[in-house]
Amino acid sequence: MSRGQDYVRAKAQEALDATGGNRHEASLLLRVWAEADAKLYKALTAPLLGNLAALAIQRVAAPQTPVGRQRAPIREAELLAAIGSRNSQSMSSTRSAGAPPQGSVRHKQAVTLLASAYRRKPVA
C-alpha cells in the first residue's frame, strides 16, 4: 500500500475514533479534513482522477441531444387494447409470431454436450 493510502487509512481510523464509530459522521468529518488538508485531499482523490478525467472527456465528446425533444403522446385506448389482447406478449409469455429461429450447429453441439454431462447415471 502506498504512503498516501496509509495516510488516508490512518485519518479514516482517526475520524472513526473521533465519532465513536459512527460511519456517516466519520465520513463527513474526513471530508471536512480533506478540504483543509491538501495531502489528504490528493490521497483521497488520486485513485479516482483517471476515471473522472475520462468522464469529463466523454461528456464533451458525446453528441448533444436536443433538450426539448417531444415525446409521442400516450394513447390510452391503444395501450388498453394491447394489454387486453390475447395475442399480446407478456413478461412471462412464451408466445411468439412464429417458430423460433434455428440454432447454429455449434449451439446444438454445445447443448448436446451439456445434456450428456447431466445424464442420470445408473445407481450401482
Coordinates of N, CA and C in Angstrom, one line a residue:
M1 N 0.9 -1.2 0.0 CA 0.0 0.0 0.0 C 0.9 1.2 0.0
S2 N 0.5 2.2 -0.8 CA 1.4 3.4 -0.9 C 1.2 4.3 0.4
R3 N 2.2 5.2 0.5 CA 2.2 6.1 1.7 C 0.9 6.9 1.8
G4 N 0.5 7.4 0.6 CA -0.7 8.2 0.6 C -1.9 7.4 1.1
Q5 N -2.1 6.2 0.7 CA -3.2 5.4 1.1 C -3.1 5.0 2.6
D6 N -1.8 4.9 3.1 CA -1.6 4.6 4.5 C -2.1 5.9 5.3
Y7 N -1.8 7.0 4.7 CA -2.2 8.3 5.4 C -3.8 8.4 5.4
V8 N -4.4 8.0 4.3 CA -5.9 8.0 4.2 C -6.4 7.0 5.3
R9 N -5.8 5.8 5.3 CA -6.3 4.8 6.3 C -6.2 5.3 7.7
A10 N -5.1 6.0 8.1 CA -4.9 6.5 9.4 C -5.9 7.6 9.7
K11 N -6.1 8.5 8.8 CA -7.0 9.6 9.0 C -8.5 9.1 9.1
A12 N -8.8 8.0 8.3 CA -10.1 7.4 8.4 C -10.3 6.8 9.8
Q13 N -9.3 6.1 10.3 CA -9.4 5.5 11.6 C -9.6 6.6 12.7
E14 N -8.8 7.7 12.5 CA -8.9 8.8 13.5 C -10.3 9.4 13.4
A15 N -10.9 9.5 12.3 CA -12.3 10.0 12.2 C -13.3 9.1 12.8
L16 N -13.1 7.8 12.6 CA -14.0 6.8 13.3 C -13.9 6.9 14.8
D17 N -12.6 7.0 15.3 CA -12.4 7.1 16.7 C -13.1 8.4 17.2
A18 N -12.9 9.5 16.5 CA -13.5 10.8 16.9 C -15.0 10.8 17.0
T19 N -15.6 10.0 16.2 CA -17.1 10.0 16.1 C -17.7 8.8 16.8
G20 N -16.9 8.1 17.6 CA -17.4 7.0 18.3 C -17.9 5.8 17.4
G21 N -17.3 5.7 16.2 CA -17.6 4.5 15.4 C -18.8 4.8 14.4
N22 N -19.3 6.0 14.4 CA -20.4 6.4 13.5 C -19.8 6.6 12.1
R23 N -20.1 5.7 11.2 CA -19.5 5.8 9.9 C -19.9 7.0 9.1
H24 N -21.2 7.4 9.2 CA -21.7 8.5 8.5 C -21.0 9.8 8.9
E25 N -21.0 10.0 10.2 CA -20.3 11.2 10.8 C -18.8 11.2 10.5
A26 N -18.2 10.0 10.6 CA -16.8 9.9 10.3 C -16.5 10.3 8.8
S27 N -17.4 9.9 7.9 CA -17.1 10.3 6.5 C -17.3 11.8 6.3
L28 N -18.2 12.4 7.0 CA -18.4 13.8 6.9 C -17.2 14.5 7.5
L29 N -16.7 14.0 8.6 CA -15.5 14.6 9.2 C -14.3 14.5 8.4
L30 N -14.1 13.3 7.7 CA -13.0 13.1 6.8 C -13.0 14.0 5.7
R31 N -14.2 14.3 5.2 CA -14.4 15.2 4.1 C -14.0 16.6 4.5
V32 N -14.4 17.1 5.7 CA -14.0 18.4 6.2 C -12.5 18.5 6.3
W33 N -11.9 17.4 6.8 CA -10.5 17.4 7.0 C -9.8 17.5 5.6
A34 N -10.3 16.8 4.6 CA -9.7 16.8 3.3 C -9.8 18.2 2.7
E35 N -10.8 18.9 3.0 CA -10.9 20.3 2.4 C -9.8 21.2 3.0
A36 N -9.4 20.9 4.2 CA -8.3 21.7 4.9 C -6.9 21.1 4.7
D37 N -6.8 19.8 4.3 CA -5.5 19.2 4.2 C -5.3 18.7 2.8
A38 N -4.4 19.4 2.1 CA -4.2 19.1 0.7 C -3.6 17.7 0.4
K39 N -2.8 17.3 1.4 CA -2.2 15.9 1.2 C -3.3 14.9 1.3
L40 N -4.2 15.0 2.3 CA -5.3 14.1 2.4 C -6.3 14.1 1.2
Y41 N -6.5 15.3 0.8 CA -7.4 15.5 -0.4 C -6.8 14.8 -1.6
K42 N -5.5 15.0 -1.9 CA -4.9 14.4 -3.0 C -4.9 12.9 -2.9
A43 N -4.6 12.4 -1.7 CA -4.6 10.9 -1.5 C -6.0 10.3 -1.7
L44 N -7.0 11.0 -1.3 CA -8.4 10.5 -1.4 C -8.8 10.5 -2.9
T45 N -8.4 11.5 -3.6 CA -8.9 11.7 -5.0 C -8.1 11.1 -6.1
A46 N -6.8 10.8 -5.7 CA -5.9 10.2 -6.7 C -6.4 9.0 -7.4
P47 N -6.9 8.0 -6.7 CA -7.4 6.8 -7.4 C -8.5 7.0 -8.3
L48 N -9.3 8.1 -8.1 CA -10.4 8.4 -9.0 C -10.2 9.3 -10.1
L49 N -9.0 10.0 -10.1 CA -8.8 11.0 -11.0 C -8.8 10.6 -12.5
G50 N -8.3 9.4 -12.8 CA -8.3 8.9 -14.2 C -9.7 8.7 -14.7
N51 N -10.6 8.1 -13.9 CA -12.0 7.9 -14.3 C -12.7 9.3 -14.4
L52 N -12.4 10.2 -13.5 CA -13.1 11.5 -13.6 C -12.7 12.2 -14.9
A53 N -11.4 12.2 -15.2 CA -10.9 12.8 -16.4 C -11.6 12.2 -17.7
A54 N -11.7 10.9 -17.7 CA -12.3 10.2 -18.8 C -13.8 10.5 -18.9
L55 N -14.5 10.6 -17.8 CA -15.9 11.0 -17.8 C -16.1 12.4 -18.3
A56 N -15.2 13.4 -18.0 CA -15.3 14.7 -18.5 C -15.1 14.8 -20.0
I57 N -14.2 14.0 -20.5 CA -14.0 13.9 -21.9 C -15.1 13.3 -22.6
Q58 N -15.7 12.2 -22.0 CA -16.8 11.6 -22.6 C -18.0 12.5 -22.7
R59 N -18.3 13.3 -21.7 CA -19.4 14.2 -21.7 C -19.3 15.3 -22.8
V60 N -18.0 15.7 -23.0 CA -17.8 16.8 -24.0 C -17.9 16.2 -25.4
A61 N -17.3 15.0 -25.6 CA -17.2 14.3 -26.9 C -18.5 13.7 -27.4
A62 N -19.4 13.4 -26.5 CA -20.7 12.7 -26.8 C -21.6 13.7 -27.6
P63 N -22.3 13.2 -28.6 CA -23.2 14.1 -29.3 C -24.3 14.6 -28.4
Q64 N -24.5 15.9 -28.5 CA -25.5 16.5 -27.7 C -26.9 16.2 -28.2
T65 N -27.8 15.8 -27.3 CA -29.2 15.5 -27.6 C -30.0 16.8 -27.4
P66 N -31.0 16.9 -28.2 CA -31.9 18.1 -28.1 C -32.5 18.1 -26.7
V67 N -32.6 19.3 -26.0 CA -33.1 19.4 -24.7 C -34.6 19.2 -24.7
G68 N -35.3 19.9 -25.6 CA -36.7 19.9 -25.7 C -37.3 18.9 -26.6
R69 N -36.8 17.7 -26.7 CA -37.3 16.7 -27.7 C -38.7 16.3 -27.2
Q70 N -39.6 16.3 -28.2 CA -41.0 15.9 -27.9 C -41.2 14.4 -27.9
R71 N -41.9 13.9 -26.9 CA -42.3 12.5 -26.9 C -43.6 12.3 -27.6
A72 N -43.7 11.1 -28.1 CA -45.0 10.8 -28.8 C -46.1 10.7 -27.7
P73 N -47.3 11.2 -27.9 CA -48.3 11.2 -26.9 C -48.8 9.8 -26.6
I74 N -49.1 9.5 -25.4 CA -49.6 8.2 -25.0 C -51.0 8.1 -25.4
R75 N -51.3 7.1 -26.1 CA -52.7 6.8 -26.5 C -53.3 5.7 -25.6
E76 N -54.1 6.2 -24.6 CA -54.6 5.2 -23.6 C -55.4 4.1 -24.2
A77 N -56.2 4.4 -25.3 CA -57.1 3.3 -25.9 C -56.2 2.3 -26.5
E78 N -55.2 2.6 -27.2 CA -54.3 1.7 -27.8 C -53.6 0.8 -26.8
L79 N -53.1 1.5 -25.7 CA -52.4 0.8 -24.6 C -53.4 -0.2 -24.0
L80 N -54.6 0.2 -23.7 CA -55.5 -0.8 -23.1 C -55.9 -1.9 -24.0
A81 N -56.0 -1.7 -25.3 CA -56.3 -2.7 -26.2 C -55.1 -3.7 -26.3
A82 N -53.9 -3.2 -26.3 CA -52.8 -4.1 -26.3 C -52.6 -5.0 -25.1
I83 N -53.0 -4.4 -23.9 CA -52.9 -5.1 -22.7 C -54.0 -6.2 -22.6
G84 N -55.1 -5.9 -23.1 CA -56.2 -6.9 -23.1 C -56.2 -7.9 -24.2
S85 N -55.4 -7.7 -25.2 CA -55.4 -8.6 -26.3 C -54.8 -10.0 -26.0
R86 N -55.4 -11.1 -26.5 CA -54.9 -12.4 -26.2 C -53.6 -12.7 -27.0
N87 N -53.4 -11.9 -28.0 CA -52.2 -12.2 -28.9 C -51.0 -11.4 -28.4
S88 N -51.2 -10.5 -27.4 CA -50.0 -9.7 -27.0 C -49.1 -10.5 -26.1
Q89 N -47.9 -10.1 -26.1 CA -46.9 -10.8 -25.3 C -46.9 -10.2 -23.9
S90 N -46.7 -11.1 -22.9 CA -46.5 -10.6 -21.5 C -45.1 -11.0 -21.1
M91 N -44.7 -10.5 -19.9 CA -43.3 -10.8 -19.5 C -43.1 -12.3 -19.2
S92 N -44.2 -13.1 -18.9 CA -44.0 -14.5 -18.7 C -44.5 -15.3 -19.9
S93 N -44.8 -14.6 -20.9 CA -45.4 -15.3 -22.1 C -44.3 -16.0 -22.9
T94 N -44.6 -17.1 -23.5 CA -43.7 -17.8 -24.4 C -44.3 -17.8 -25.9
R95 N -45.4 -17.0 -26.0 CA -46.0 -17.0 -27.3 C -45.1 -16.1 -28.3
S96 N -45.0 -16.6 -29.5 CA -44.3 -15.8 -30.5 C -45.0 -15.8 -31.8
A97 N -44.7 -15.0 -32.7 CA -45.4 -14.9 -34.0 C -45.1 -16.1 -34.9
G98 N -44.0 -16.8 -34.7 CA -43.7 -18.0 -35.5 C -42.8 -18.9 -34.8
A99 N -42.3 -19.9 -35.5 CA -41.4 -20.8 -34.9 C -40.1 -20.1 -34.5
P100 N -39.4 -20.5 -33.4 CA -38.2 -19.9 -33.0 C -37.1 -20.1 -34.1
P101 N -36.1 -19.3 -34.2 CA -35.1 -19.5 -35.2 C -34.3 -20.7 -34.9
Q102 N -33.7 -21.3 -35.9 CA -32.9 -22.5 -35.7 C -31.5 -22.1 -35.1
G103 N -31.1 -23.0 -34.2 CA -29.8 -22.7 -33.6 C -28.7 -23.1 -34.6
S104 N -27.5 -22.6 -34.3 CA -26.4 -23.0 -35.2 C -25.9 -24.4 -34.8
V105 N -25.1 -25.0 -35.7 CA -24.6 -26.3 -35.4 C -23.7 -26.3 -34.2
R106 N -23.0 -25.3 -34.0 CA -22.1 -25.2 -32.8 C -23.0 -25.1 -31.5
H107 N -24.1 -24.4 -31.6 CA -25.0 -24.3 -30.4 C -25.6 -25.7 -30.1
K108 N -26.0 -26.4 -31.2 CA -26.6 -27.7 -31.0 C -25.6 -28.7 -30.4
Q109 N -24.4 -28.6 -30.8 CA -23.4 -29.4 -30.2 C -23.1 -29.1 -28.7
A110 N -23.1 -27.8 -28.4 CA -22.9 -27.4 -27.0 C -24.1 -27.9 -26.1
V111 N -25.3 -27.8 -26.6 CA -26.5 -28.2 -25.8 C -26.4 -29.7 -25.6
T112 N -26.1 -30.5 -26.7 CA -26.0 -31.9 -26.6 C -24.9 -32.3 -25.6
L113 N -23.7 -31.6 -25.6 CA -22.7 -31.9 -24.7 C -23.1 -31.7 -23.3
L114 N -23.8 -30.6 -23.0 CA -24.3 -30.2 -21.7 C -25.3 -31.3 -21.2
A115 N -26.2 -31.7 -22.1 CA -27.2 -32.6 -21.7 C -26.6 -34.0 -21.4
S116 N -25.6 -34.4 -22.1 CA -24.9 -35.7 -21.9 C -24.1 -35.6 -20.5
A117 N -23.6 -34.4 -20.2 CA -22.9 -34.3 -18.9 C -23.8 -34.5 -17.7
Y118 N -25.1 -34.1 -17.9 CA -26.0 -34.2 -16.8 C -27.0 -35.4 -16.9
R119 N -26.6 -36.3 -17.8 CA -27.4 -37.5 -17.9 C -27.4 -38.3 -16.6
R120 N -28.5 -38.9 -16.2 CA -28.6 -39.6 -15.0 C -27.8 -40.9 -15.1
K121 N -26.9 -41.1 -14.1 CA -26.0 -42.2 -14.1 C -26.8 -43.4 -13.4
P122 N -26.6 -44.6 -13.8 CA -27.3 -45.7 -13.1 C -26.7 -45.9 -11.7
V123 N -27.6 -46.2 -10.8 CA -27.2 -46.5 -9.4 C -26.7 -47.9 -9.3
A124 N -25.5 -48.1 -8.8 CA -24.9 -49.4 -8.7 C -25.3 -50.1 -7.4

